[in-house]
Short mmCIF file of C-alpha atoms in Angstrom, two decimals:
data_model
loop_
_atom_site.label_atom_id
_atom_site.label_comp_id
_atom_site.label_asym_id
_atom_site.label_seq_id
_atom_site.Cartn_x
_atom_site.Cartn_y
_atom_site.Cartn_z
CA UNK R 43 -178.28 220.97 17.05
CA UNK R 44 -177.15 223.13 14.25
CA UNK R 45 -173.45 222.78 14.71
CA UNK R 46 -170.41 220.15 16.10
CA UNK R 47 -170.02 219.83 20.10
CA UNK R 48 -167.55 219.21 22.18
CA UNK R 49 -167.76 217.73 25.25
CA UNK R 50 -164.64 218.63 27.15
CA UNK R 51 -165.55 215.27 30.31
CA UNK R 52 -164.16 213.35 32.53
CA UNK R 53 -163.53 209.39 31.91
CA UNK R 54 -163.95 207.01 35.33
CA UNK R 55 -162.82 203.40 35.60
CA UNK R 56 -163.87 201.52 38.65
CA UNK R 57 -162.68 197.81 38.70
CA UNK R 58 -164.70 195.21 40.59
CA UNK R 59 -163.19 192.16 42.78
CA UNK R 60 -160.49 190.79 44.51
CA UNK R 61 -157.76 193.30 42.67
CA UNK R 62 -159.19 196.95 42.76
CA UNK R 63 -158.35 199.72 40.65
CA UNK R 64 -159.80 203.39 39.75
CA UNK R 65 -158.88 205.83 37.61
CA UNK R 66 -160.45 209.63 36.55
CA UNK R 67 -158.93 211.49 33.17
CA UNK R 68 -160.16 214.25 31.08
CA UNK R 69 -160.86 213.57 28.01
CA UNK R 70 -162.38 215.25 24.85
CA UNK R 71 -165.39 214.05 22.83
CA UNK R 72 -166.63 215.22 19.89
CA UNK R 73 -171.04 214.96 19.31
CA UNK R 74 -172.51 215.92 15.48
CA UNK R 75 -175.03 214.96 13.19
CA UNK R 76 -172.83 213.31 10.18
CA UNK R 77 -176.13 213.84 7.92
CA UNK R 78 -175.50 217.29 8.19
CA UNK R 79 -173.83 220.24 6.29
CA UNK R 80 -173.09 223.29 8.59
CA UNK R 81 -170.04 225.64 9.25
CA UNK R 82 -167.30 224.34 11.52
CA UNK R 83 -164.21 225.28 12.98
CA UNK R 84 -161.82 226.14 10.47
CA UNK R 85 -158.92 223.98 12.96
CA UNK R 86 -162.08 221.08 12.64
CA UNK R 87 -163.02 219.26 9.44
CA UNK R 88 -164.71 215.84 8.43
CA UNK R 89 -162.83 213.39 6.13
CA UNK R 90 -159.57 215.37 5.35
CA UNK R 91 -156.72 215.96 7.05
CA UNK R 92 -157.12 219.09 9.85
CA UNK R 93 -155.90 219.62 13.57
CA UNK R 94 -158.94 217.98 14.80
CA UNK R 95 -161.37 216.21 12.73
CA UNK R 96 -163.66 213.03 12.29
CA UNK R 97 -163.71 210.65 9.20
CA UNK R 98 -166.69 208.20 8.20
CA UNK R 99 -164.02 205.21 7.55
CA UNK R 100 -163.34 205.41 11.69
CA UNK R 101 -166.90 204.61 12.44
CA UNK R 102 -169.22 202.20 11.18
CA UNK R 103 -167.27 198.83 9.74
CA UNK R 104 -163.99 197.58 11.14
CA UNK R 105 -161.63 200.06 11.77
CA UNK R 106 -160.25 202.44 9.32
CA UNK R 107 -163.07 200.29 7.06
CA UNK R 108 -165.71 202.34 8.01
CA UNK R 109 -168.88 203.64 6.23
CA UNK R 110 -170.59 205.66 8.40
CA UNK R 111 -173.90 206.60 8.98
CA UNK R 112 -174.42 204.28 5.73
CA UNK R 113 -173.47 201.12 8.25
CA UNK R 114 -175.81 202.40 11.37
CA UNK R 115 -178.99 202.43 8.95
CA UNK R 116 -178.02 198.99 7.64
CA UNK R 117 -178.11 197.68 11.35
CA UNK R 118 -180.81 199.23 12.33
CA UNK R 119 -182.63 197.87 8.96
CA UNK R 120 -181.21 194.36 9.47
CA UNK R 121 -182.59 193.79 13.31
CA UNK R 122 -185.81 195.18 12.15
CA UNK R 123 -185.72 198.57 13.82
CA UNK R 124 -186.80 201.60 12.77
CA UNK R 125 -184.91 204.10 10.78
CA UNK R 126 -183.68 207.04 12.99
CA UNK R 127 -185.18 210.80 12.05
CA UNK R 128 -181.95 212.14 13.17
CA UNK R 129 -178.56 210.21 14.18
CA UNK R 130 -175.77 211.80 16.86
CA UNK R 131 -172.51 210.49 16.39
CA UNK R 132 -170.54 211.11 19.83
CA UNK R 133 -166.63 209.98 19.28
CA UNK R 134 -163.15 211.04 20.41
CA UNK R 135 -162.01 213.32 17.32
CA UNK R 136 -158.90 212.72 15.41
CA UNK R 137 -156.11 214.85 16.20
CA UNK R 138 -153.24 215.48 14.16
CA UNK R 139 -154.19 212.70 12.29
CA UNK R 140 -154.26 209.96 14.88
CA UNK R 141 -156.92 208.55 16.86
CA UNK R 142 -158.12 205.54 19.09
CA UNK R 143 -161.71 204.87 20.50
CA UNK R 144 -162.15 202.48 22.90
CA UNK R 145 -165.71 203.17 23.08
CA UNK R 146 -167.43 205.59 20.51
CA UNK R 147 -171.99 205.80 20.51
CA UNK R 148 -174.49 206.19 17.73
CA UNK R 149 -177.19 208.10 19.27
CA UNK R 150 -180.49 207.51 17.14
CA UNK R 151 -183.37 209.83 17.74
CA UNK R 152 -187.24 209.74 16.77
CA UNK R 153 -189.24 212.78 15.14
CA UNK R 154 -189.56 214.39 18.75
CA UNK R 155 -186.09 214.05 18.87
CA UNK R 156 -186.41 211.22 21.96
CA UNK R 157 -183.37 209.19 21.92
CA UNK R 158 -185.22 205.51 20.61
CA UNK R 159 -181.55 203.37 20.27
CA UNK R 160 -177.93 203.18 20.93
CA UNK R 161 -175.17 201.61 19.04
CA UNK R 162 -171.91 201.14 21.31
CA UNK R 163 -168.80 201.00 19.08
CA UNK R 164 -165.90 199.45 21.27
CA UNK R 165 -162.32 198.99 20.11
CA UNK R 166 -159.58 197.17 21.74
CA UNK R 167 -156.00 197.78 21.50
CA UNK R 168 -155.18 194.69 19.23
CA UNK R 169 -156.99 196.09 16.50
CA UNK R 170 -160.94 194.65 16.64
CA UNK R 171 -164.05 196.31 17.21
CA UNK R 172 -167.80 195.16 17.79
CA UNK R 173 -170.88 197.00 18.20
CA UNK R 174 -173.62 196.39 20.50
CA UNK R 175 -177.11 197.43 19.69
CA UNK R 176 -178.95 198.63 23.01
CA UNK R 177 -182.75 199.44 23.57
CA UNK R 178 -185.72 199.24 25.43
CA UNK R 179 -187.58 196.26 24.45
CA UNK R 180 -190.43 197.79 23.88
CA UNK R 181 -188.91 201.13 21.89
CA UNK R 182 -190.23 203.47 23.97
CA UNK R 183 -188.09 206.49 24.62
CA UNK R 184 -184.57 205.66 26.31
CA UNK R 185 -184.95 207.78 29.90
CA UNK R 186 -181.86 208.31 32.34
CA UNK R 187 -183.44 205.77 34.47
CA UNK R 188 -183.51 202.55 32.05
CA UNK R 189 -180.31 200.37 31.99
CA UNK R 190 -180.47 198.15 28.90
CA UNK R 191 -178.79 195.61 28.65
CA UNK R 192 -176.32 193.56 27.14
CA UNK R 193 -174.10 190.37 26.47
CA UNK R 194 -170.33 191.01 26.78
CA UNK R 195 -169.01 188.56 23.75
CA UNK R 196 -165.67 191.06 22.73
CA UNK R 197 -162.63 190.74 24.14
CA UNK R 198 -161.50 194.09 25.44
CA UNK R 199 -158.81 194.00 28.20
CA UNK R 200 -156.77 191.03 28.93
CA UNK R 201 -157.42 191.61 32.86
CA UNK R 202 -161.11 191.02 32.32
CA UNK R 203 -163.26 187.95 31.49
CA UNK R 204 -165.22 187.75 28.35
CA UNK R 205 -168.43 186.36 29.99
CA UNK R 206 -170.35 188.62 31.56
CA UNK R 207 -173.03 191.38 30.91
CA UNK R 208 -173.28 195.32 30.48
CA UNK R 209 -175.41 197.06 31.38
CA UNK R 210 -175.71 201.14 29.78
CA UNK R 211 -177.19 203.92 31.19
CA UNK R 212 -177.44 207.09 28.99
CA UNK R 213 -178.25 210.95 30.57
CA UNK R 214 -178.27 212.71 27.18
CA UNK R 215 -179.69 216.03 28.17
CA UNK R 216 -179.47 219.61 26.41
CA UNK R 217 -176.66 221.01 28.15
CA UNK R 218 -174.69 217.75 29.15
CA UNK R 219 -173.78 213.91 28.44
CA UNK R 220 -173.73 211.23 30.84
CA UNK R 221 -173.15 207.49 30.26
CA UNK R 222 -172.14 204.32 32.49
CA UNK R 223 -171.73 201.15 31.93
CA UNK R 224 -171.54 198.22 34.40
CA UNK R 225 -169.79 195.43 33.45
CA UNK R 226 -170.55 192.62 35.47
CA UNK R 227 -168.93 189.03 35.08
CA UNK R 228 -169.10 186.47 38.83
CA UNK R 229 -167.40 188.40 41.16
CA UNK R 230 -165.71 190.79 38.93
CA UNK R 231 -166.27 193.77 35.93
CA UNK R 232 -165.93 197.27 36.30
CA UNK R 233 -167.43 200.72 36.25
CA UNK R 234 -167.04 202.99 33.65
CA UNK R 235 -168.30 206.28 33.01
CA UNK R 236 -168.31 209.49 30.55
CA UNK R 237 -169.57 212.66 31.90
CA UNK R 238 -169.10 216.30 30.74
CA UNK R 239 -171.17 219.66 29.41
CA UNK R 240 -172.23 220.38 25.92
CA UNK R 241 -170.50 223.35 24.42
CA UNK R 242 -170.26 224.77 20.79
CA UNK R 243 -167.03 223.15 19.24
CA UNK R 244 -164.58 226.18 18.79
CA UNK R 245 -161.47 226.28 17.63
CA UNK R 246 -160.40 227.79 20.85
CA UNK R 247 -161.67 225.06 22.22
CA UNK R 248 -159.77 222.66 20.30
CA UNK R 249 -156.62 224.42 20.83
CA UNK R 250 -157.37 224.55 24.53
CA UNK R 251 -157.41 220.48 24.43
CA UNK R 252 -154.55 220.64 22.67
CA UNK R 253 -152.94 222.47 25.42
CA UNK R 254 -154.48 220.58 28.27
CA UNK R 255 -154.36 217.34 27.09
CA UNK R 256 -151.19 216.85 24.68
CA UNK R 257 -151.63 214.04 21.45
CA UNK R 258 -155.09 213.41 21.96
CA UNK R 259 -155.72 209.80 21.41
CA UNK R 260 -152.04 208.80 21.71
CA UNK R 261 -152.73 210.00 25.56
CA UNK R 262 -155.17 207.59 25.70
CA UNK R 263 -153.31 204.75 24.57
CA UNK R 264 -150.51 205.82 27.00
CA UNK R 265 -152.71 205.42 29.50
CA UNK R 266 -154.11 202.00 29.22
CA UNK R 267 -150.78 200.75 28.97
CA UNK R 268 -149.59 202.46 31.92
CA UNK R 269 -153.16 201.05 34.30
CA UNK R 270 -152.63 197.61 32.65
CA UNK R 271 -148.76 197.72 34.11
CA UNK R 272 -150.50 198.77 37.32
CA UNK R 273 -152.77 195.82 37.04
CA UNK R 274 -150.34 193.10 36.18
CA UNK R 275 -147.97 194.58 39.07
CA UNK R 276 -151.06 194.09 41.57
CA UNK R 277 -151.28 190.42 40.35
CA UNK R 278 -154.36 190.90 37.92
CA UNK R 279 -154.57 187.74 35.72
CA UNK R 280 -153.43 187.96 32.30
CA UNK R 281 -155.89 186.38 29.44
CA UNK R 282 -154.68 186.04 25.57
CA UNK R 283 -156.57 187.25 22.95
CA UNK R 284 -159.45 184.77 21.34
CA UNK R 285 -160.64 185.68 18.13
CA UNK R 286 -163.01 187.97 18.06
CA UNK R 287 -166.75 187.27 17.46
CA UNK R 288 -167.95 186.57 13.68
CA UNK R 289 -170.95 189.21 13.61
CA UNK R 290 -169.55 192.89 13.73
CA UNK R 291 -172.58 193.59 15.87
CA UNK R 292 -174.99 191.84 18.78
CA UNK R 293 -177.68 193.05 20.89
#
């Protein structure tokens, strides 16, 4: 990889049980190596202000706290894994100076450049974030075919259940990304998915977002409010906020 991608996907949102919902949007990731220096897009820039661009303080700590790839090598040291030969960072960019995640990855490659462990970054809406570290348990490679596991302790949307597992499946290939993740909790969860091709990030490209998908991560936000209105108009129950777990990341 010797420059930023984008990966101009599609989002899908399945919910399980008694109330259904689904939902499909575009959406625009961003995937680069934050350890490295190369030319980008002048309408693209890291850690200063830019059409498009990604800062270290919005990943890796609480948000707008963050340290970047600083924080990913001090979990990985501190559940005795490993430290990654080369780290992907794949995240919704900041445009025009906003942005919201709900669910960024840390993509942490061996020597051979096999992808060894994940770190899923979600954020809610009321302002919290926790990480969960997935992998294999016994290291080896991370394959389209494993689902790792694990236990749902952050409280995301107030029209699902805290308890519960996930369970992540990652297609990182050369030309294109796929992820799911099945959240299951009794007779309930979801579905959620992030698929879409690899391509050089361009500032064509980020002007073609732009055009296709107006304010970027404000659009986002928009749009959970508008499927949680759908929800709580289909009957959906309603759960407040707990506090959010003490550890900033679990396995």
């Amino acid at each position: 990889m010797t420059r930023p991608e984008h990966i101009p996907g599609h989002t899908w949102h399945g919910r399980k049980g008694a109330v259904e919902n689904a939902f499909r949007y575009s959406i625009d990731y961003v995937l680069l190596d934050p350890d490295a220096e190369y030319d980008r897009p002048r309408l693209f820039s890291r850690n200063r202000a830019n059409l498009a661009g990604l800062r270290d303080s919005d990943h890796g700590g609480a948000p707008k706290q963050g340290r970047g790839v600083e924080w990913l090598r001090e979990v990985l040291s501190a559940h005795g894994l490993p430290g990654s030969d080369k780290v992907l960072l794949l995240a919704q960019p900041r445009l025009l100076g906003h942005v919201f995640n709900p669910v960024s990855f840390w993509l942490c490659h061996d020597a051979q450049d096999r992808l060894r462990v994940v770190v899923a970054e979600v954020s809610n809406t009321f302002g919290d974030r926790h990480s969960y570290l997935v992998h294999r348990d016994d290291l080896e490679p991370i394959t389209a075919a494993d689902s790792l596991r694990a236990r749902k302790i952050f409280h995301v949307s107030p029209f699902q259940p805290i308890e519960g597992g996930y369970d992540f499946r990652f297609d990182i290939r050369p030309d294109r990304i796929g992820i799911r993740i099945d959240f299951t909790a009794g007779n309930g969860g979801l579905i959620a998915t992030l698929t879409g091709p690899r391509k050089p990030l361009t500032s064509r490209g980020i002007l073609t977002a732009c055009l296709r998908r107006p304010v970027g991560s404000r659009r986002v936000l928009a749009l959970i409010f508008w499927q949680a209105l759908k929800l709580k108009l289909k009957g959906a129950r309603y759960r407040r906020r707990p506090e959010p777990p003490a550890a900033e990341v679990s396995r």
